[in-house]
Amino acid sequence: MIHRLYTWTLSLAEHPRALWALALVAFIESSFFPIPPDLMLIPMILAARSRAFRIAFVAVVASVAGGLFGYAIGAFAFESIGQPILASLGKEGSMAAFNEKFNAYGTWAVLIAGVTPFPFKVITIMSGWTGMALMPFVLSALVARGLRFFAVALLLYYFGPPIRRFIEKHLGLVFTGFVVILGAGFFAIRYL
C-alpha cells in the first residue's frame, strides 16, 4: 500500500494542478498521511526553478495548516482518531512517558520534528493531546517547516538536478546532525 501511495504522490508532481496537489499532500502529511511532500516538492522545483520559492511557500503554509489539523485531532479526537494513527506508526508504547515531558520541551519537539525525518504528524497530534499552547506550536511549526522546505528550494534553485540525490539521501541527516550539534551547544552553555 505504501508503494502505491508513493507512486501516486510522485505522479501528482506532473499534474497540471500540481501546486494544489502539493498543498494537499503537505496538509495531510502533517496530520495523517505517511508520504512526505518533499517527494513532490523536488521534481516540481526542478521543473520550474524560477518558481522554487513560491512552491516552497505553498508547502510551508499547507504543512502548517495541516499541522493545525493534526493538533485538533490530538486535542479533540485523540481516542478515536489520534491514538490509532500513532499506533499505526508504532508510537503507542511511548505516549504516556512522552506526555509527561512534552509540554516542557514542546516547542523544541515541534522544531526538531519539523526539520528532521521524524514524522511531523506524530508531534502535531501529540501537541494537541498534551495541550501545548497554540501560538508557540504555530510559530515553531512555521520556523521548522520554513527551514526544511526553503532549504530544499534554495539548494535546487542554485544547484539544480546535481543536488537532487544529496537532498533525497542526506538532507534529513544533515538537519538531524544540525539539531544534535545545536542541542549539544545549548547543553554545554547551560551545564558547563
Short mmCIF file of N, CA and C in Angstrom, two decimals:
data_model
loop_
_atom_site.label_atom_id
_atom_site.label_comp_id
_atom_site.label_asym_id
_atom_site.label_seq_id
_atom_site.Cartn_x
_atom_site.Cartn_y
_atom_site.Cartn_z
N MET A 1 0.82 -1.19 0.00
CA MET A 1 0.00 0.00 0.00
C MET A 1 0.87 1.26 0.00
N ILE A 2 1.94 1.26 0.80
CA ILE A 2 2.82 2.42 0.86
C ILE A 2 3.44 2.69 -0.51
N HIS A 3 3.82 1.63 -1.22
CA HIS A 3 4.40 1.81 -2.55
C HIS A 3 3.40 2.47 -3.50
N ARG A 4 2.13 2.07 -3.42
CA ARG A 4 1.11 2.70 -4.28
C ARG A 4 0.93 4.17 -3.92
N LEU A 5 0.92 4.48 -2.61
CA LEU A 5 0.81 5.88 -2.18
C LEU A 5 2.00 6.68 -2.67
N TYR A 6 3.19 6.10 -2.57
CA TYR A 6 4.42 6.74 -3.03
C TYR A 6 4.33 7.04 -4.53
N THR A 7 3.92 6.06 -5.32
CA THR A 7 3.80 6.24 -6.78
C THR A 7 2.74 7.28 -7.11
N TRP A 8 1.61 7.23 -6.43
CA TRP A 8 0.54 8.19 -6.65
C TRP A 8 1.01 9.61 -6.32
N THR A 9 1.67 9.77 -5.17
CA THR A 9 2.16 11.09 -4.76
C THR A 9 3.16 11.62 -5.77
N LEU A 10 4.08 10.78 -6.21
CA LEU A 10 5.08 11.21 -7.19
C LEU A 10 4.42 11.62 -8.50
N SER A 11 3.37 10.91 -8.91
CA SER A 11 2.69 11.25 -10.17
C SER A 11 1.99 12.60 -10.09
N LEU A 12 1.62 13.03 -8.90
CA LEU A 12 0.95 14.33 -8.74
C LEU A 12 1.86 15.50 -9.11
N ALA A 13 3.16 15.31 -9.02
CA ALA A 13 4.11 16.38 -9.34
C ALA A 13 4.02 16.80 -10.80
N GLU A 14 3.51 15.91 -11.66
CA GLU A 14 3.40 16.21 -13.08
C GLU A 14 1.99 16.64 -13.48
N HIS A 15 1.09 16.69 -12.54
CA HIS A 15 -0.29 17.05 -12.81
C HIS A 15 -0.39 18.55 -13.14
N PRO A 16 -1.33 18.94 -14.02
CA PRO A 16 -1.48 20.37 -14.35
C PRO A 16 -1.76 21.25 -13.13
N ARG A 17 -2.37 20.69 -12.13
CA ARG A 17 -2.65 21.43 -10.89
C ARG A 17 -1.72 20.94 -9.77
N ALA A 18 -0.48 20.77 -10.10
CA ALA A 18 0.50 20.21 -9.16
C ALA A 18 0.66 21.05 -7.90
N LEU A 19 0.57 22.37 -8.03
CA LEU A 19 0.73 23.23 -6.85
C LEU A 19 -0.38 22.96 -5.83
N TRP A 20 -1.61 22.77 -6.33
CA TRP A 20 -2.73 22.43 -5.45
C TRP A 20 -2.53 21.04 -4.86
N ALA A 21 -2.05 20.12 -5.68
CA ALA A 21 -1.79 18.76 -5.20
C ALA A 21 -0.71 18.77 -4.12
N LEU A 22 0.33 19.58 -4.32
CA LEU A 22 1.38 19.72 -3.30
C LEU A 22 0.79 20.25 -2.00
N ALA A 23 -0.06 21.25 -2.11
CA ALA A 23 -0.71 21.80 -0.91
C ALA A 23 -1.50 20.72 -0.19
N LEU A 24 -2.22 19.91 -0.94
CA LEU A 24 -3.00 18.82 -0.32
C LEU A 24 -2.08 17.81 0.37
N VAL A 25 -1.04 17.39 -0.32
CA VAL A 25 -0.11 16.40 0.26
C VAL A 25 0.59 16.98 1.49
N ALA A 26 1.03 18.23 1.42
CA ALA A 26 1.70 18.86 2.58
C ALA A 26 0.73 18.97 3.76
N PHE A 27 -0.53 19.28 3.46
CA PHE A 27 -1.54 19.40 4.52
C PHE A 27 -1.77 18.05 5.20
N ILE A 28 -2.06 17.02 4.40
CA ILE A 28 -2.42 15.73 5.01
C ILE A 28 -1.21 15.02 5.61
N GLU A 29 0.00 15.30 5.10
CA GLU A 29 1.21 14.68 5.67
C GLU A 29 1.44 15.18 7.08
N SER A 30 1.04 16.39 7.38
CA SER A 30 1.26 16.94 8.72
C SER A 30 0.28 16.42 9.75
N SER A 31 -0.73 15.68 9.30
CA SER A 31 -1.70 15.17 10.25
C SER A 31 -1.93 13.66 10.19
N PHE A 32 -1.79 13.02 9.00
CA PHE A 32 -2.01 11.57 8.99
C PHE A 32 -1.40 10.83 7.80
N PHE A 33 -1.00 11.48 6.75
CA PHE A 33 -0.52 10.82 5.53
C PHE A 33 0.94 10.40 5.69
N PRO A 34 1.34 9.18 5.26
CA PRO A 34 2.70 8.70 5.52
C PRO A 34 3.78 9.18 4.55
N ILE A 35 3.42 9.79 3.42
CA ILE A 35 4.42 10.16 2.41
C ILE A 35 4.74 11.66 2.53
N PRO A 36 6.02 12.04 2.66
CA PRO A 36 6.38 13.45 2.83
C PRO A 36 6.19 14.26 1.54
N PRO A 37 5.88 15.54 1.66
CA PRO A 37 5.68 16.39 0.50
C PRO A 37 6.95 16.63 -0.31
N ASP A 38 8.11 16.35 0.26
CA ASP A 38 9.38 16.51 -0.46
C ASP A 38 9.38 15.70 -1.76
N LEU A 39 8.65 14.61 -1.74
CA LEU A 39 8.55 13.74 -2.91
C LEU A 39 8.00 14.49 -4.13
N MET A 40 7.09 15.43 -3.88
CA MET A 40 6.55 16.27 -4.95
C MET A 40 7.35 17.55 -5.10
N LEU A 41 7.78 18.10 -3.99
CA LEU A 41 8.47 19.38 -3.97
C LEU A 41 9.70 19.37 -4.87
N ILE A 42 10.51 18.33 -4.78
CA ILE A 42 11.77 18.27 -5.53
C ILE A 42 11.54 18.27 -7.04
N PRO A 43 10.72 17.36 -7.60
CA PRO A 43 10.54 17.40 -9.06
C PRO A 43 9.83 18.67 -9.54
N MET A 44 8.94 19.21 -8.71
CA MET A 44 8.24 20.44 -9.11
C MET A 44 9.21 21.61 -9.22
N ILE A 45 10.13 21.72 -8.28
CA ILE A 45 11.11 22.81 -8.32
C ILE A 45 12.08 22.60 -9.47
N LEU A 46 12.51 21.37 -9.68
CA LEU A 46 13.42 21.11 -10.80
C LEU A 46 12.77 21.41 -12.14
N ALA A 47 11.46 21.22 -12.24
CA ALA A 47 10.75 21.51 -13.49
C ALA A 47 10.56 23.00 -13.71
N ALA A 48 10.56 23.79 -12.62
CA ALA A 48 10.34 25.24 -12.73
C ALA A 48 11.16 25.94 -11.64
N ARG A 49 12.47 25.97 -11.83
CA ARG A 49 13.37 26.51 -10.80
C ARG A 49 13.08 27.98 -10.48
N SER A 50 12.56 28.73 -11.45
CA SER A 50 12.26 30.14 -11.20
C SER A 50 11.09 30.29 -10.20
N ARG A 51 10.32 29.23 -9.99
CA ARG A 51 9.20 29.25 -9.05
C ARG A 51 9.52 28.52 -7.75
N ALA A 52 10.79 28.24 -7.51
CA ALA A 52 11.20 27.43 -6.37
C ALA A 52 10.66 27.95 -5.04
N PHE A 53 10.77 29.25 -4.83
CA PHE A 53 10.39 29.80 -3.53
C PHE A 53 8.87 29.90 -3.37
N ARG A 54 8.17 30.09 -4.47
CA ARG A 54 6.71 30.07 -4.43
C ARG A 54 6.22 28.66 -4.08
N ILE A 55 6.83 27.65 -4.68
CA ILE A 55 6.47 26.26 -4.40
C ILE A 55 6.75 25.93 -2.94
N ALA A 56 7.90 26.36 -2.43
CA ALA A 56 8.24 26.11 -1.03
C ALA A 56 7.27 26.82 -0.10
N PHE A 57 6.87 28.05 -0.46
CA PHE A 57 5.92 28.81 0.36
C PHE A 57 4.60 28.06 0.47
N VAL A 58 4.10 27.55 -0.64
CA VAL A 58 2.85 26.78 -0.63
C VAL A 58 2.99 25.56 0.28
N ALA A 59 4.12 24.87 0.19
CA ALA A 59 4.35 23.69 1.03
C ALA A 59 4.37 24.07 2.51
N VAL A 60 5.00 25.19 2.85
CA VAL A 60 5.07 25.63 4.25
C VAL A 60 3.68 25.95 4.78
N VAL A 61 2.95 26.78 4.05
CA VAL A 61 1.63 27.20 4.52
C VAL A 61 0.69 26.00 4.67
N ALA A 62 0.68 25.12 3.67
CA ALA A 62 -0.19 23.95 3.73
C ALA A 62 0.24 23.00 4.84
N SER A 63 1.53 22.84 5.05
CA SER A 63 2.03 21.95 6.08
C SER A 63 1.66 22.46 7.47
N VAL A 64 1.79 23.75 7.70
CA VAL A 64 1.43 24.33 9.00
C VAL A 64 -0.09 24.22 9.21
N ALA A 65 -0.87 24.47 8.15
CA ALA A 65 -2.33 24.31 8.26
C ALA A 65 -2.68 22.85 8.58
N GLY A 66 -1.99 21.93 7.93
CA GLY A 66 -2.19 20.51 8.24
C GLY A 66 -1.76 20.18 9.65
N GLY A 67 -0.71 20.85 10.11
CA GLY A 67 -0.27 20.67 11.49
C GLY A 67 -1.35 21.12 12.47
N LEU A 68 -2.05 22.19 12.13
CA LEU A 68 -3.17 22.63 12.97
C LEU A 68 -4.29 21.60 12.99
N PHE A 69 -4.50 20.95 11.85
CA PHE A 69 -5.49 19.87 11.80
C PHE A 69 -5.04 18.70 12.68
N GLY A 70 -3.75 18.35 12.60
CA GLY A 70 -3.22 17.31 13.47
C GLY A 70 -3.35 17.69 14.94
N TYR A 71 -3.10 18.95 15.25
CA TYR A 71 -3.26 19.47 16.62
C TYR A 71 -4.70 19.28 17.07
N ALA A 72 -5.66 19.61 16.18
CA ALA A 72 -7.08 19.45 16.50
C ALA A 72 -7.43 17.98 16.72
N ILE A 73 -6.85 17.09 15.92
CA ILE A 73 -7.08 15.65 16.13
C ILE A 73 -6.63 15.27 17.54
N GLY A 74 -5.45 15.72 17.92
CA GLY A 74 -4.94 15.39 19.26
C GLY A 74 -5.76 16.01 20.37
N ALA A 75 -6.24 17.24 20.16
CA ALA A 75 -6.99 17.94 21.20
C ALA A 75 -8.42 17.43 21.35
N PHE A 76 -9.06 17.12 20.23
CA PHE A 76 -10.50 16.84 20.27
C PHE A 76 -10.89 15.40 19.92
N ALA A 77 -9.99 14.66 19.29
CA ALA A 77 -10.36 13.31 18.86
C ALA A 77 -9.20 12.33 19.05
N PHE A 78 -8.47 12.48 20.14
CA PHE A 78 -7.30 11.64 20.33
C PHE A 78 -7.67 10.17 20.44
N GLU A 79 -8.65 9.85 21.26
CA GLU A 79 -9.02 8.45 21.48
C GLU A 79 -9.50 7.78 20.19
N SER A 80 -10.32 8.47 19.41
CA SER A 80 -10.93 7.83 18.24
C SER A 80 -10.08 7.92 16.97
N ILE A 81 -9.29 8.99 16.82
CA ILE A 81 -8.51 9.18 15.59
C ILE A 81 -7.01 9.22 15.86
N GLY A 82 -6.59 10.06 16.80
CA GLY A 82 -5.16 10.27 17.05
C GLY A 82 -4.43 9.03 17.53
N GLN A 83 -5.01 8.33 18.50
CA GLN A 83 -4.35 7.14 19.03
C GLN A 83 -4.17 6.05 17.97
N PRO A 84 -5.18 5.75 17.13
CA PRO A 84 -4.96 4.76 16.07
C PRO A 84 -3.88 5.18 15.05
N ILE A 85 -3.80 6.50 14.74
CA ILE A 85 -2.76 6.97 13.82
C ILE A 85 -1.39 6.74 14.43
N LEU A 86 -1.23 7.12 15.69
CA LEU A 86 0.06 6.94 16.36
C LEU A 86 0.38 5.45 16.53
N ALA A 87 -0.64 4.63 16.79
CA ALA A 87 -0.43 3.19 16.91
C ALA A 87 0.05 2.60 15.59
N SER A 88 -0.51 3.09 14.48
CA SER A 88 -0.09 2.58 13.17
C SER A 88 1.36 2.95 12.86
N LEU A 89 1.86 4.00 13.52
CA LEU A 89 3.25 4.42 13.34
C LEU A 89 4.17 3.78 14.38
N GLY A 90 3.59 2.93 15.25
CA GLY A 90 4.39 2.25 16.27
C GLY A 90 4.76 3.13 17.45
N LYS A 91 3.99 4.18 17.71
CA LYS A 91 4.34 5.12 18.77
C LYS A 91 3.45 5.01 20.01
N GLU A 92 2.53 4.04 20.08
CA GLU A 92 1.60 3.96 21.19
C GLU A 92 2.27 3.63 22.51
N GLY A 93 3.36 2.88 22.51
CA GLY A 93 4.03 2.49 23.74
C GLY A 93 4.70 3.64 24.46
N SER A 94 5.07 4.68 23.76
CA SER A 94 5.79 5.78 24.39
C SER A 94 4.92 7.00 24.65
N MET A 95 3.62 6.89 24.43
CA MET A 95 2.76 8.07 24.54
C MET A 95 2.65 8.60 25.96
N ALA A 96 2.52 7.75 26.95
CA ALA A 96 2.35 8.22 28.32
C ALA A 96 3.61 8.93 28.82
N ALA A 97 4.77 8.33 28.60
CA ALA A 97 6.02 8.97 29.01
C ALA A 97 6.25 10.26 28.24
N PHE A 98 5.91 10.23 26.97
CA PHE A 98 6.07 11.42 26.12
C PHE A 98 5.21 12.56 26.65
N ASN A 99 3.97 12.27 27.05
CA ASN A 99 3.04 13.30 27.51
C ASN A 99 3.58 14.03 28.74
N GLU A 100 4.27 13.30 29.63
CA GLU A 100 4.79 13.90 30.85
C GLU A 100 5.83 14.98 30.58
N LYS A 101 6.69 14.76 29.59
CA LYS A 101 7.79 15.68 29.32
C LYS A 101 7.51 16.66 28.19
N PHE A 102 6.46 16.38 27.41
CA PHE A 102 6.26 17.12 26.18
C PHE A 102 6.09 18.62 26.39
N ASN A 103 5.22 19.01 27.30
CA ASN A 103 4.93 20.43 27.43
C ASN A 103 6.13 21.25 27.88
N ALA A 104 7.06 20.63 28.59
CA ALA A 104 8.26 21.35 28.99
C ALA A 104 9.16 21.65 27.79
N TYR A 105 9.15 20.77 26.80
CA TYR A 105 10.02 20.91 25.65
C TYR A 105 9.26 20.91 24.33
N GLY A 106 7.96 21.20 24.37
CA GLY A 106 7.10 21.09 23.20
C GLY A 106 7.55 21.89 22.00
N THR A 107 7.98 23.12 22.23
CA THR A 107 8.43 23.97 21.12
C THR A 107 9.63 23.34 20.43
N TRP A 108 10.55 22.81 21.21
CA TRP A 108 11.73 22.15 20.63
C TRP A 108 11.33 20.89 19.88
N ALA A 109 10.36 20.16 20.42
CA ALA A 109 9.90 18.94 19.75
C ALA A 109 9.32 19.26 18.38
N VAL A 110 8.52 20.33 18.31
CA VAL A 110 7.92 20.73 17.03
C VAL A 110 9.03 21.17 16.07
N LEU A 111 9.98 21.96 16.55
CA LEU A 111 11.08 22.40 15.70
C LEU A 111 11.89 21.22 15.17
N ILE A 112 12.23 20.30 16.04
CA ILE A 112 13.05 19.16 15.65
C ILE A 112 12.30 18.26 14.67
N ALA A 113 11.06 17.94 14.99
CA ALA A 113 10.28 17.07 14.09
C ALA A 113 10.01 17.74 12.75
N GLY A 114 9.91 19.06 12.76
CA GLY A 114 9.61 19.78 11.52
C GLY A 114 10.74 19.80 10.52
N VAL A 115 11.98 19.62 10.98
CA VAL A 115 13.11 19.67 10.05
C VAL A 115 13.80 18.32 9.85
N THR A 116 13.56 17.38 10.75
CA THR A 116 14.22 16.09 10.65
C THR A 116 13.28 15.06 10.01
N PRO A 117 13.77 13.87 9.73
CA PRO A 117 12.92 12.83 9.15
C PRO A 117 11.86 12.27 10.11
N PHE A 118 11.87 12.66 11.37
CA PHE A 118 10.87 12.20 12.33
C PHE A 118 9.48 12.59 11.80
N PRO A 119 8.49 11.69 11.89
CA PRO A 119 7.15 12.01 11.35
C PRO A 119 6.51 13.21 12.06
N PHE A 120 6.33 14.28 11.31
CA PHE A 120 5.78 15.53 11.86
C PHE A 120 4.38 15.32 12.42
N LYS A 121 3.61 14.43 11.79
CA LYS A 121 2.24 14.18 12.23
C LYS A 121 2.19 13.69 13.68
N VAL A 122 3.19 12.94 14.11
CA VAL A 122 3.23 12.46 15.49
C VAL A 122 3.28 13.65 16.44
N ILE A 123 4.12 14.61 16.14
CA ILE A 123 4.27 15.79 17.00
C ILE A 123 3.04 16.68 16.95
N THR A 124 2.43 16.84 15.78
CA THR A 124 1.24 17.70 15.71
C THR A 124 0.10 17.11 16.54
N ILE A 125 -0.10 15.81 16.43
CA ILE A 125 -1.16 15.15 17.20
C ILE A 125 -0.84 15.22 18.70
N MET A 126 0.41 14.93 19.04
CA MET A 126 0.80 14.96 20.45
C MET A 126 0.72 16.38 21.03
N SER A 127 0.98 17.38 20.22
CA SER A 127 0.88 18.76 20.69
C SER A 127 -0.55 19.08 21.11
N GLY A 128 -1.51 18.66 20.32
CA GLY A 128 -2.91 18.87 20.69
C GLY A 128 -3.32 18.02 21.88
N TRP A 129 -2.86 16.78 21.92
CA TRP A 129 -3.22 15.88 23.01
C TRP A 129 -2.70 16.38 24.36
N THR A 130 -1.48 16.89 24.37
CA THR A 130 -0.90 17.36 25.64
C THR A 130 -1.33 18.77 26.00
N GLY A 131 -2.03 19.45 25.10
CA GLY A 131 -2.50 20.80 25.38
C GLY A 131 -1.41 21.86 25.25
N MET A 132 -0.43 21.63 24.37
CA MET A 132 0.60 22.64 24.13
C MET A 132 -0.08 23.94 23.71
N ALA A 133 0.43 25.06 24.19
CA ALA A 133 -0.13 26.37 23.82
C ALA A 133 -0.09 26.52 22.29
N LEU A 134 -1.16 27.04 21.73
CA LEU A 134 -1.32 27.09 20.28
C LEU A 134 -0.30 28.01 19.60
N MET A 135 -0.06 29.20 20.14
CA MET A 135 0.84 30.15 19.47
C MET A 135 2.27 29.62 19.37
N PRO A 136 2.86 29.10 20.45
CA PRO A 136 4.20 28.51 20.29
C PRO A 136 4.22 27.35 19.30
N PHE A 137 3.14 26.57 19.27
CA PHE A 137 3.05 25.48 18.31
C PHE A 137 3.11 26.02 16.89
N VAL A 138 2.27 27.00 16.59
CA VAL A 138 2.20 27.55 15.23
C VAL A 138 3.53 28.19 14.84
N LEU A 139 4.11 28.99 15.73
CA LEU A 139 5.37 29.67 15.40
C LEU A 139 6.52 28.68 15.18
N SER A 140 6.60 27.67 16.04
CA SER A 140 7.69 26.69 15.87
C SER A 140 7.46 25.84 14.62
N ALA A 141 6.20 25.54 14.29
CA ALA A 141 5.91 24.80 13.06
C ALA A 141 6.28 25.64 11.83
N LEU A 142 5.97 26.93 11.86
CA LEU A 142 6.33 27.82 10.74
C LEU A 142 7.85 27.88 10.55
N VAL A 143 8.58 28.02 11.64
CA VAL A 143 10.04 28.08 11.55
C VAL A 143 10.60 26.76 11.02
N ALA A 144 10.15 25.66 11.60
CA ALA A 144 10.68 24.34 11.22
C ALA A 144 10.37 24.00 9.77
N ARG A 145 9.12 24.12 9.38
CA ARG A 145 8.75 23.77 8.02
C ARG A 145 9.34 24.77 7.03
N GLY A 146 9.45 26.03 7.43
CA GLY A 146 10.10 27.02 6.57
C GLY A 146 11.55 26.66 6.32
N LEU A 147 12.27 26.29 7.38
CA LEU A 147 13.67 25.88 7.23
C LEU A 147 13.78 24.68 6.29
N ARG A 148 12.95 23.70 6.53
CA ARG A 148 13.04 22.47 5.74
C ARG A 148 12.73 22.71 4.26
N PHE A 149 11.59 23.30 3.95
CA PHE A 149 11.18 23.43 2.56
C PHE A 149 11.95 24.52 1.81
N PHE A 150 12.30 25.59 2.49
CA PHE A 150 13.07 26.63 1.81
C PHE A 150 14.53 26.21 1.63
N ALA A 151 15.06 25.37 2.51
CA ALA A 151 16.41 24.83 2.29
C ALA A 151 16.44 23.98 1.02
N VAL A 152 15.43 23.15 0.85
CA VAL A 152 15.33 22.34 -0.37
C VAL A 152 15.22 23.24 -1.58
N ALA A 153 14.34 24.25 -1.51
CA ALA A 153 14.15 25.17 -2.64
C ALA A 153 15.44 25.92 -2.97
N LEU A 154 16.13 26.38 -1.94
CA LEU A 154 17.37 27.13 -2.16
C LEU A 154 18.43 26.27 -2.83
N LEU A 155 18.61 25.05 -2.33
CA LEU A 155 19.60 24.15 -2.92
C LEU A 155 19.26 23.82 -4.37
N LEU A 156 18.00 23.52 -4.64
CA LEU A 156 17.60 23.19 -6.01
C LEU A 156 17.67 24.40 -6.93
N TYR A 157 17.33 25.56 -6.41
CA TYR A 157 17.37 26.78 -7.22
C TYR A 157 18.79 27.08 -7.69
N TYR A 158 19.75 26.96 -6.78
CA TYR A 158 21.13 27.30 -7.13
C TYR A 158 21.91 26.16 -7.79
N PHE A 159 21.64 24.92 -7.42
CA PHE A 159 22.45 23.81 -7.91
C PHE A 159 21.74 22.89 -8.88
N GLY A 160 20.41 22.98 -8.96
CA GLY A 160 19.65 22.20 -9.93
C GLY A 160 19.71 20.70 -9.73
N PRO A 161 19.54 19.95 -10.82
CA PRO A 161 19.47 18.48 -10.74
C PRO A 161 20.66 17.79 -10.05
N PRO A 162 21.90 18.30 -10.15
CA PRO A 162 23.00 17.58 -9.49
C PRO A 162 22.86 17.46 -7.96
N ILE A 163 22.12 18.37 -7.33
CA ILE A 163 21.99 18.32 -5.87
C ILE A 163 20.83 17.43 -5.42
N ARG A 164 20.01 16.98 -6.36
CA ARG A 164 18.82 16.19 -6.03
C ARG A 164 19.16 14.94 -5.22
N ARG A 165 20.13 14.20 -5.66
CA ARG A 165 20.49 12.96 -4.96
C ARG A 165 20.93 13.24 -3.51
N PHE A 166 21.71 14.31 -3.33
CA PHE A 166 22.12 14.69 -1.98
C PHE A 166 20.91 15.00 -1.11
N ILE A 167 19.97 15.78 -1.63
CA ILE A 167 18.78 16.14 -0.86
C ILE A 167 17.99 14.90 -0.49
N GLU A 168 17.75 14.04 -1.45
CA GLU A 168 16.93 12.85 -1.20
C GLU A 168 17.58 11.88 -0.22
N LYS A 169 18.89 11.78 -0.24
CA LYS A 169 19.56 10.80 0.61
C LYS A 169 20.12 11.36 1.91
N HIS A 170 20.52 12.64 1.90
CA HIS A 170 21.30 13.12 3.05
C HIS A 170 20.76 14.35 3.76
N LEU A 171 19.81 15.09 3.18
CA LEU A 171 19.39 16.33 3.81
C LEU A 171 18.76 16.09 5.18
N GLY A 172 17.98 15.02 5.32
CA GLY A 172 17.41 14.68 6.62
C GLY A 172 18.49 14.43 7.66
N LEU A 173 19.56 13.77 7.25
CA LEU A 173 20.68 13.52 8.17
C LEU A 173 21.42 14.81 8.51
N VAL A 174 21.54 15.70 7.53
CA VAL A 174 22.19 16.99 7.78
C VAL A 174 21.39 17.77 8.82
N PHE A 175 20.06 17.84 8.63
CA PHE A 175 19.22 18.54 9.60
C PHE A 175 19.30 17.87 10.98
N THR A 176 19.30 16.55 11.00
CA THR A 176 19.40 15.83 12.27
C THR A 176 20.73 16.14 12.95
N GLY A 177 21.82 16.12 12.19
CA GLY A 177 23.12 16.47 12.74
C GLY A 177 23.16 17.89 13.27
N PHE A 178 22.55 18.81 12.54
CA PHE A 178 22.47 20.20 12.98
C PHE A 178 21.73 20.30 14.31
N VAL A 179 20.63 19.59 14.44
CA VAL A 179 19.85 19.61 15.68
C VAL A 179 20.67 19.05 16.82
N VAL A 180 21.40 17.97 16.58
CA VAL A 180 22.24 17.37 17.63
C VAL A 180 23.33 18.35 18.06
N ILE A 181 23.98 18.98 17.10
CA ILE A 181 25.03 19.96 17.42
C ILE A 181 24.45 21.15 18.18
N LEU A 182 23.29 21.63 17.73
CA LEU A 182 22.64 22.75 18.41
C LEU A 182 22.28 22.37 19.84
N GLY A 183 21.72 21.16 20.00
CA GLY A 183 21.38 20.69 21.35
C GLY A 183 22.59 20.55 22.23
N ALA A 184 23.68 20.03 21.68
CA ALA A 184 24.92 19.90 22.45
C ALA A 184 25.46 21.27 22.86
N GLY A 185 25.32 22.23 21.97
CA GLY A 185 25.75 23.60 22.28
C GLY A 185 24.95 24.19 23.43
N PHE A 186 23.62 24.02 23.39
CA PHE A 186 22.79 24.53 24.48
C PHE A 186 23.11 23.81 25.79
N PHE A 187 23.33 22.50 25.71
CA PHE A 187 23.69 21.73 26.90
C PHE A 187 25.00 22.25 27.48
N ALA A 188 26.00 22.46 26.62
CA ALA A 188 27.31 22.94 27.07
C ALA A 188 27.20 24.32 27.72
N ILE A 189 26.43 25.19 27.13
CA ILE A 189 26.28 26.54 27.69
C ILE A 189 25.58 26.48 29.05
N ARG A 190 24.61 25.62 29.16
CA ARG A 190 23.82 25.57 30.40
C ARG A 190 24.52 24.84 31.52
N TYR A 191 25.22 23.74 31.21
CA TYR A 191 25.76 22.89 32.27
C TYR A 191 27.28 22.90 32.42
N LEU A 192 27.97 23.52 31.51
CA LEU A 192 29.44 23.52 31.64
C LEU A 192 29.97 24.86 32.06
#
